[in-house]
JSON list of C-alpha atoms in Angstrom, two decimals:
[
{"chain": "A", "resi": 12, "resn": "MET", "atom": "CA", "xyz": [-1.80, -7.32, 27.46]},
{"chain": "A", "resi": 13, "resn": "GLY", "atom": "CA", "xyz": [0.24, -8.34, 24.32]},
{"chain": "A", "resi": 14, "resn": "VAL", "atom": "CA", "xyz": [1.45, -5.96, 21.05]},
{"chain": "A", "resi": 15, "resn": "SER", "atom": "CA", "xyz": [-1.41, -6.28, 18.75]},
{"chain": "A", "resi": 16, "resn": "SER", "atom": "CA", "xyz": [-1.45, -4.85, 14.92]},
{"chain": "A", "resi": 17, "resn": "VAL", "atom": "CA", "xyz": [-3.84, -2.89, 12.61]},
{"chain": "A", "resi": 18, "resn": "TYR", "atom": "CA", "xyz": [-2.00, -3.57, 8.74]},
{"chain": "A", "resi": 19, "resn": "LEU", "atom": "CA", "xyz": [-3.81, -0.51, 7.20]},
{"chain": "A", "resi": 20, "resn": "VAL", "atom": "CA", "xyz": [-4.04, -1.74, 2.80]},
{"chain": "A", "resi": 21, "resn": "ARG", "atom": "CA", "xyz": [-4.15, 1.58, 0.55]},
{"chain": "A", "resi": 22, "resn": "HIS", "atom": "CA", "xyz": [-6.28, -1.12, -2.69]},
{"chain": "A", "resi": 23, "resn": "ALA", "atom": "CA", "xyz": [-4.11, -2.09, -5.03]},
{"chain": "A", "resi": 24, "resn": "ASP", "atom": "CA", "xyz": [-4.32, -0.89, -8.77]},
{"chain": "A", "resi": 25, "resn": "ALA", "atom": "CA", "xyz": [-8.10, 0.30, -10.02]},
{"chain": "A", "resi": 26, "resn": "GLY", "atom": "CA", "xyz": [-7.20, 1.41, -13.32]},
{"chain": "A", "resi": 27, "resn": "SER", "atom": "CA", "xyz": [-8.24, 5.36, -13.60]},
{"chain": "A", "resi": 28, "resn": "ARG", "atom": "CA", "xyz": [-10.82, 7.21, -11.87]},
{"chain": "A", "resi": 29, "resn": "GLN", "atom": "CA", "xyz": [-11.74, 9.18, -15.17]},
{"chain": "A", "resi": 30, "resn": "THR", "atom": "CA", "xyz": [-12.11, 6.25, -17.59]},
{"chain": "A", "resi": 31, "resn": "TRP", "atom": "CA", "xyz": [-13.90, 4.22, -16.17]},
{"chain": "A", "resi": 32, "resn": "ARG", "atom": "CA", "xyz": [-17.84, 4.41, -16.87]},
{"chain": "A", "resi": 33, "resn": "GLY", "atom": "CA", "xyz": [-19.83, 2.83, -13.75]},
{"chain": "A", "resi": 34, "resn": "PRO", "atom": "CA", "xyz": [-20.32, 4.08, -10.18]},
{"chain": "A", "resi": 35, "resn": "ASP", "atom": "CA", "xyz": [-16.99, 4.80, -8.34]},
{"chain": "A", "resi": 36, "resn": "ASP", "atom": "CA", "xyz": [-17.47, 2.69, -5.53]},
{"chain": "A", "resi": 37, "resn": "ARG", "atom": "CA", "xyz": [-18.12, -0.32, -8.52]},
{"chain": "A", "resi": 38, "resn": "ARG", "atom": "CA", "xyz": [-14.48, 0.15, -9.93]},
{"chain": "A", "resi": 39, "resn": "PRO", "atom": "CA", "xyz": [-12.85, -3.21, -9.67]},
{"chain": "A", "resi": 40, "resn": "LEU", "atom": "CA", "xyz": [-8.84, -3.60, -10.11]},
{"chain": "A", "resi": 41, "resn": "SER", "atom": "CA", "xyz": [-7.14, -3.43, -13.12]},
{"chain": "A", "resi": 42, "resn": "ASP", "atom": "CA", "xyz": [-4.75, -7.08, -14.88]},
{"chain": "A", "resi": 43, "resn": "ASP", "atom": "CA", "xyz": [-1.84, -5.16, -12.41]},
{"chain": "A", "resi": 44, "resn": "GLY", "atom": "CA", "xyz": [-4.60, -4.52, -9.48]},
{"chain": "A", "resi": 45, "resn": "TRP", "atom": "CA", "xyz": [-5.38, -8.79, -9.27]},
{"chain": "A", "resi": 46, "resn": "ARG", "atom": "CA", "xyz": [-1.46, -9.40, -9.41]},
{"chain": "A", "resi": 47, "resn": "GLN", "atom": "CA", "xyz": [-1.03, -7.35, -6.44]},
{"chain": "A", "resi": 48, "resn": "ALA", "atom": "CA", "xyz": [-3.77, -8.49, -4.30]},
{"chain": "A", "resi": 49, "resn": "ARG", "atom": "CA", "xyz": [-2.21, -11.72, -4.24]},
{"chain": "A", "resi": 50, "resn": "ALA", "atom": "CA", "xyz": [1.19, -10.64, -4.13]},
{"chain": "A", "resi": 51, "resn": "LEU", "atom": "CA", "xyz": [-0.86, -9.08, -1.20]},
{"chain": "A", "resi": 52, "resn": "VAL", "atom": "CA", "xyz": [-1.38, -12.76, 0.61]},
{"chain": "A", "resi": 53, "resn": "ASP", "atom": "CA", "xyz": [2.89, -13.39, 0.38]},
{"chain": "A", "resi": 54, "resn": "LEU", "atom": "CA", "xyz": [3.87, -10.69, 1.94]},
{"chain": "A", "resi": 55, "resn": "LEU", "atom": "CA", "xyz": [1.69, -10.67, 5.32]},
{"chain": "A", "resi": 56, "resn": "ALA", "atom": "CA", "xyz": [1.96, -14.64, 5.35]},
{"chain": "A", "resi": 57, "resn": "PRO", "atom": "CA", "xyz": [3.97, -14.81, 8.55]},
{"chain": "A", "resi": 58, "resn": "ASP", "atom": "CA", "xyz": [1.58, -11.98, 10.24]},
{"chain": "A", "resi": 59, "resn": "ARG", "atom": "CA", "xyz": [-1.61, -12.71, 12.02]},
{"chain": "A", "resi": 60, "resn": "PHE", "atom": "CA", "xyz": [-4.10, -11.25, 12.13]},
{"chain": "A", "resi": 61, "resn": "ASP", "atom": "CA", "xyz": [-8.29, -12.22, 13.12]},
{"chain": "A", "resi": 62, "resn": "ARG", "atom": "CA", "xyz": [-9.75, -10.28, 10.74]},
{"chain": "A", "resi": 63, "resn": "VAL", "atom": "CA", "xyz": [-9.83, -8.79, 7.68]},
{"chain": "A", "resi": 64, "resn": "VAL", "atom": "CA", "xyz": [-12.02, -5.44, 7.21]},
{"chain": "A", "resi": 65, "resn": "SER", "atom": "CA", "xyz": [-12.70, -3.91, 3.52]},
{"chain": "A", "resi": 66, "resn": "SER", "atom": "CA", "xyz": [-13.87, -0.32, 2.07]},
{"chain": "A", "resi": 67, "resn": "PRO", "atom": "CA", "xyz": [-17.81, -1.86, 1.01]},
{"chain": "A", "resi": 68, "resn": "SER", "atom": "CA", "xyz": [-15.92, -0.36, -2.29]},
{"chain": "A", "resi": 69, "resn": "LEU", "atom": "CA", "xyz": [-15.53, -3.74, -4.98]},
{"chain": "A", "resi": 70, "resn": "ARG", "atom": "CA", "xyz": [-11.19, -2.52, -5.37]},
{"chain": "A", "resi": 71, "resn": "CYS", "atom": "CA", "xyz": [-11.07, -2.24, -2.04]},
{"chain": "A", "resi": 72, "resn": "VAL", "atom": "CA", "xyz": [-13.21, -5.59, -1.66]},
{"chain": "A", "resi": 73, "resn": "GLN", "atom": "CA", "xyz": [-10.71, -7.31, -3.85]},
{"chain": "A", "resi": 74, "resn": "THR", "atom": "CA", "xyz": [-7.42, -5.99, -3.24]},
{"chain": "A", "resi": 75, "resn": "VAL", "atom": "CA", "xyz": [-8.50, -8.34, 0.71]},
{"chain": "A", "resi": 76, "resn": "ASP", "atom": "CA", "xyz": [-10.31, -11.42, -0.94]},
{"chain": "A", "resi": 77, "resn": "PRO", "atom": "CA", "xyz": [-7.71, -13.27, -2.53]},
{"chain": "A", "resi": 78, "resn": "LEU", "atom": "CA", "xyz": [-5.51, -13.20, 1.43]},
{"chain": "A", "resi": 79, "resn": "ALA", "atom": "CA", "xyz": [-9.27, -13.75, 3.25]},
{"chain": "A", "resi": 80, "resn": "GLU", "atom": "CA", "xyz": [-9.85, -16.89, 0.97]},
{"chain": "A", "resi": 81, "resn": "ALA", "atom": "CA", "xyz": [-5.95, -18.02, 2.05]},
{"chain": "A", "resi": 82, "resn": "ARG", "atom": "CA", "xyz": [-6.71, -16.85, 6.09]},
{"chain": "A", "resi": 83, "resn": "ARG", "atom": "CA", "xyz": [-10.48, -19.03, 5.22]},
{"chain": "A", "resi": 84, "resn": "VAL", "atom": "CA", "xyz": [-12.08, -15.47, 6.91]},
{"chain": "A", "resi": 85, "resn": "ALA", "atom": "CA", "xyz": [-15.17, -13.97, 5.27]},
{"chain": "A", "resi": 86, "resn": "VAL", "atom": "CA", "xyz": [-14.23, -9.98, 4.20]},
{"chain": "A", "resi": 87, "resn": "GLU", "atom": "CA", "xyz": [-16.54, -7.89, 6.03]},
{"chain": "A", "resi": 88, "resn": "GLU", "atom": "CA", "xyz": [-17.15, -3.94, 5.20]},
{"chain": "A", "resi": 89, "resn": "ASP", "atom": "CA", "xyz": [-17.20, -1.59, 7.22]},
{"chain": "A", "resi": 90, "resn": "SER", "atom": "CA", "xyz": [-18.00, 2.06, 5.79]},
{"chain": "A", "resi": 91, "resn": "ARG", "atom": "CA", "xyz": [-15.06, 3.86, 8.36]},
{"chain": "A", "resi": 92, "resn": "LEU", "atom": "CA", "xyz": [-12.97, 2.28, 5.66]},
{"chain": "A", "resi": 93, "resn": "LEU", "atom": "CA", "xyz": [-15.33, 4.28, 2.14]},
{"chain": "A", "resi": 94, "resn": "GLU", "atom": "CA", "xyz": [-12.91, 7.21, 0.88]},
{"chain": "A", "resi": 95, "resn": "GLY", "atom": "CA", "xyz": [-14.15, 10.96, 2.44]},
{"chain": "A", "resi": 96, "resn": "HIS", "atom": "CA", "xyz": [-15.19, 9.43, 5.66]},
{"chain": "A", "resi": 97, "resn": "ASP", "atom": "CA", "xyz": [-14.18, 11.06, 8.78]},
{"chain": "A", "resi": 98, "resn": "PRO", "atom": "CA", "xyz": [-10.60, 10.04, 9.72]},
{"chain": "A", "resi": 99, "resn": "ARG", "atom": "CA", "xyz": [-10.53, 10.68, 12.78]},
{"chain": "A", "resi": 100, "resn": "ASP", "atom": "CA", "xyz": [-13.40, 8.11, 13.75]},
{"chain": "A", "resi": 101, "resn": "THR", "atom": "CA", "xyz": [-12.10, 6.10, 11.73]},
{"chain": "A", "resi": 102, "resn": "ALA", "atom": "CA", "xyz": [-8.30, 6.24, 13.96]},
{"chain": "A", "resi": 103, "resn": "SER", "atom": "CA", "xyz": [-11.11, 6.03, 16.67]},
{"chain": "A", "resi": 104, "resn": "TRP", "atom": "CA", "xyz": [-12.31, 2.80, 15.53]},
{"chain": "A", "resi": 105, "resn": "LEU", "atom": "CA", "xyz": [-9.17, 1.05, 14.79]},
{"chain": "A", "resi": 106, "resn": "LEU", "atom": "CA", "xyz": [-8.37, 2.56, 17.62]},
{"chain": "A", "resi": 107, "resn": "ALA", "atom": "CA", "xyz": [-10.99, -0.24, 20.23]},
{"chain": "A", "resi": 108, "resn": "GLU", "atom": "CA", "xyz": [-10.27, -2.69, 17.05]},
{"chain": "A", "resi": 109, "resn": "ALA", "atom": "CA", "xyz": [-6.81, -2.78, 18.20]},
{"chain": "A", "resi": 110, "resn": "LEU", "atom": "CA", "xyz": [-7.58, -3.36, 21.86]},
{"chain": "A", "resi": 111, "resn": "LEU", "atom": "CA", "xyz": [-9.53, -6.08, 20.82]},
{"chain": "A", "resi": 112, "resn": "ARG", "atom": "CA", "xyz": [-6.95, -8.89, 18.41]},
{"chain": "A", "resi": 113, "resn": "SER", "atom": "CA", "xyz": [-5.64, -7.29, 14.63]},
{"chain": "A", "resi": 114, "resn": "LEU", "atom": "CA", "xyz": [-6.39, -7.21, 11.64]},
{"chain": "A", "resi": 115, "resn": "VAL", "atom": "CA", "xyz": [-5.97, -5.84, 7.87]},
{"chain": "A", "resi": 116, "resn": "ALA", "atom": "CA", "xyz": [-8.23, -3.28, 7.16]},
{"chain": "A", "resi": 117, "resn": "CYS", "atom": "CA", "xyz": [-8.20, -1.97, 3.49]},
{"chain": "A", "resi": 118, "resn": "THR", "atom": "CA", "xyz": [-9.07, 1.57, 3.05]},
{"chain": "A", "resi": 119, "resn": "HIS", "atom": "CA", "xyz": [-8.33, 4.36, 0.19]},
{"chain": "A", "resi": 120, "resn": "GLY", "atom": "CA", "xyz": [-5.38, 7.02, -0.36]},
{"chain": "A", "resi": 121, "resn": "ASP", "atom": "CA", "xyz": [-8.07, 9.82, 1.16]},
{"chain": "A", "resi": 122, "resn": "LEU", "atom": "CA", "xyz": [-7.72, 8.19, 4.15]},
{"chain": "A", "resi": 123, "resn": "VAL", "atom": "CA", "xyz": [-4.17, 6.49, 5.14]},
{"chain": "A", "resi": 124, "resn": "PRO", "atom": "CA", "xyz": [-2.19, 10.22, 5.78]},
{"chain": "A", "resi": 125, "resn": "ALA", "atom": "CA", "xyz": [-5.50, 11.46, 7.24]},
{"chain": "A", "resi": 126, "resn": "VAL", "atom": "CA", "xyz": [-5.70, 8.45, 9.45]},
{"chain": "A", "resi": 127, "resn": "LEU", "atom": "CA", "xyz": [-1.75, 8.61, 10.20]},
{"chain": "A", "resi": 128, "resn": "THR", "atom": "CA", "xyz": [-2.10, 12.32, 11.46]},
{"chain": "A", "resi": 129, "resn": "ALA", "atom": "CA", "xyz": [-4.47, 10.88, 13.64]},
{"chain": "A", "resi": 130, "resn": "LEU", "atom": "CA", "xyz": [-2.57, 8.87, 15.29]},
{"chain": "A", "resi": 131, "resn": "GLU", "atom": "CA", "xyz": [0.31, 10.78, 15.71]},
{"chain": "A", "resi": 132, "resn": "ALA", "atom": "CA", "xyz": [-1.77, 13.30, 17.17]},
{"chain": "A", "resi": 133, "resn": "ALA", "atom": "CA", "xyz": [-2.92, 10.61, 19.54]},
{"chain": "A", "resi": 134, "resn": "GLY", "atom": "CA", "xyz": [1.10, 9.96, 20.24]},
{"chain": "A", "resi": 135, "resn": "ALA", "atom": "CA", "xyz": [2.21, 7.57, 17.72]},
{"chain": "A", "resi": 136, "resn": "SER", "atom": "CA", "xyz": [5.57, 7.41, 16.72]},
{"chain": "A", "resi": 137, "resn": "VAL", "atom": "CA", "xyz": [5.14, 8.45, 13.12]},
{"chain": "A", "resi": 138, "resn": "PRO", "atom": "CA", "xyz": [7.67, 8.15, 9.97]},
{"chain": "A", "resi": 139, "resn": "VAL", "atom": "CA", "xyz": [8.33, 11.77, 9.06]},
{"chain": "A", "resi": 140, "resn": "GLU", "atom": "CA", "xyz": [8.51, 10.09, 5.20]},
{"chain": "A", "resi": 141, "resn": "ARG", "atom": "CA", "xyz": [4.77, 8.70, 4.67]},
{"chain": "A", "resi": 142, "resn": "ARG", "atom": "CA", "xyz": [3.97, 7.63, 1.03]},
{"chain": "A", "resi": 143, "resn": "TRP", "atom": "CA", "xyz": [0.53, 5.79, 0.62]},
{"chain": "A", "resi": 144, "resn": "PRO", "atom": "CA", "xyz": [1.27, 4.26, -3.51]},
{"chain": "A", "resi": 145, "resn": "LYS", "atom": "CA", "xyz": [-1.74, 1.51, -4.08]},
{"chain": "A", "resi": 146, "resn": "ALA", "atom": "CA", "xyz": [-0.96, -1.90, -2.71]},
{"chain": "A", "resi": 147, "resn": "SER", "atom": "CA", "xyz": [1.28, -0.54, -0.04]},
{"chain": "A", "resi": 148, "resn": "THR", "atom": "CA", "xyz": [0.57, -0.68, 3.94]},
{"chain": "A", "resi": 149, "resn": "TRP", "atom": "CA", "xyz": [0.93, 0.60, 6.97]},
{"chain": "A", "resi": 150, "resn": "VAL", "atom": "CA", "xyz": [1.87, -1.33, 10.10]},
{"chain": "A", "resi": 151, "resn": "LEU", "atom": "CA", "xyz": [-0.30, 0.32, 13.17]},
{"chain": "A", "resi": 152, "resn": "GLU", "atom": "CA", "xyz": [1.07, -1.32, 16.24]},
{"chain": "A", "resi": 153, "resn": "PHE", "atom": "CA", "xyz": [-0.56, -1.07, 19.75]},
{"chain": "A", "resi": 154, "resn": "GLU", "atom": "CA", "xyz": [0.65, -2.17, 23.19]},
{"chain": "A", "resi": 155, "resn": "GLY", "atom": "CA", "xyz": [0.09, -0.80, 26.57]},
{"chain": "A", "resi": 156, "resn": "GLY", "atom": "CA", "xyz": [-3.60, 0.90, 26.00]},
{"chain": "A", "resi": 157, "resn": "ARG", "atom": "CA", "xyz": [-1.96, 3.00, 22.94]},
{"chain": "A", "resi": 158, "resn": "TRP", "atom": "CA", "xyz": [-0.04, 3.68, 19.11]},
{"chain": "A", "resi": 159, "resn": "ALA", "atom": "CA", "xyz": [3.22, 2.28, 20.14]},
{"chain": "A", "resi": 160, "resn": "SER", "atom": "CA", "xyz": [4.34, 2.31, 16.89]},
{"chain": "A", "resi": 161, "resn": "VAL", "atom": "CA", "xyz": [4.34, 2.92, 12.55]},
{"chain": "A", "resi": 162, "resn": "ARG", "atom": "CA", "xyz": [5.72, 1.26, 9.65]},
{"chain": "A", "resi": 163, "resn": "TYR", "atom": "CA", "xyz": [5.62, 1.26, 5.79]},
{"chain": "A", "resi": 164, "resn": "LEU", "atom": "CA", "xyz": [4.98, -1.77, 3.80]},
{"chain": "A", "resi": 165, "resn": "PRO", "atom": "CA", "xyz": [5.56, -0.69, 0.02]},
{"chain": "A", "resi": 166, "resn": "PRO", "atom": "CA", "xyz": [3.75, -2.11, -2.07]},
{"chain": "A", "resi": 167, "resn": "PRO", "atom": "CA", "xyz": [4.18, -6.48, -2.96]},
{"chain": "A", "resi": 168, "resn": "GLY", "atom": "CA", "xyz": [5.94, -7.40, -5.91]}
]
């Protein structure tokens, strides 16, 4: 079995939660967020992945929409990537997916560090310094039936 990767993306900038007047799951990307989303296409251009999966929150779907469009795949929505979801469940699901194929998964700022901690507990080599600004990506590599390595890609642009 070869190496497969999960590109765990934190959604791009969506402006202030406090000033948004609608339901938070419908908060769209800001102009800066759209710039970041379009730049993600170039950032991940050399990488191979078969699927693009997103939290159902609009800001997450919009973050990976340009990438999915460039790859000619649909954005699949999955509630295991929603803000507040159990990170152990999310990490287990990502592991099951990594057994099959490489994918991009867009989620929220609370799940990124929690998933990294869960992966470390599962034996992955996770960098001591961890950050997850908006539009950043963590590349989680799976090889030989286990999480092999984790590396950070700063926000594009």
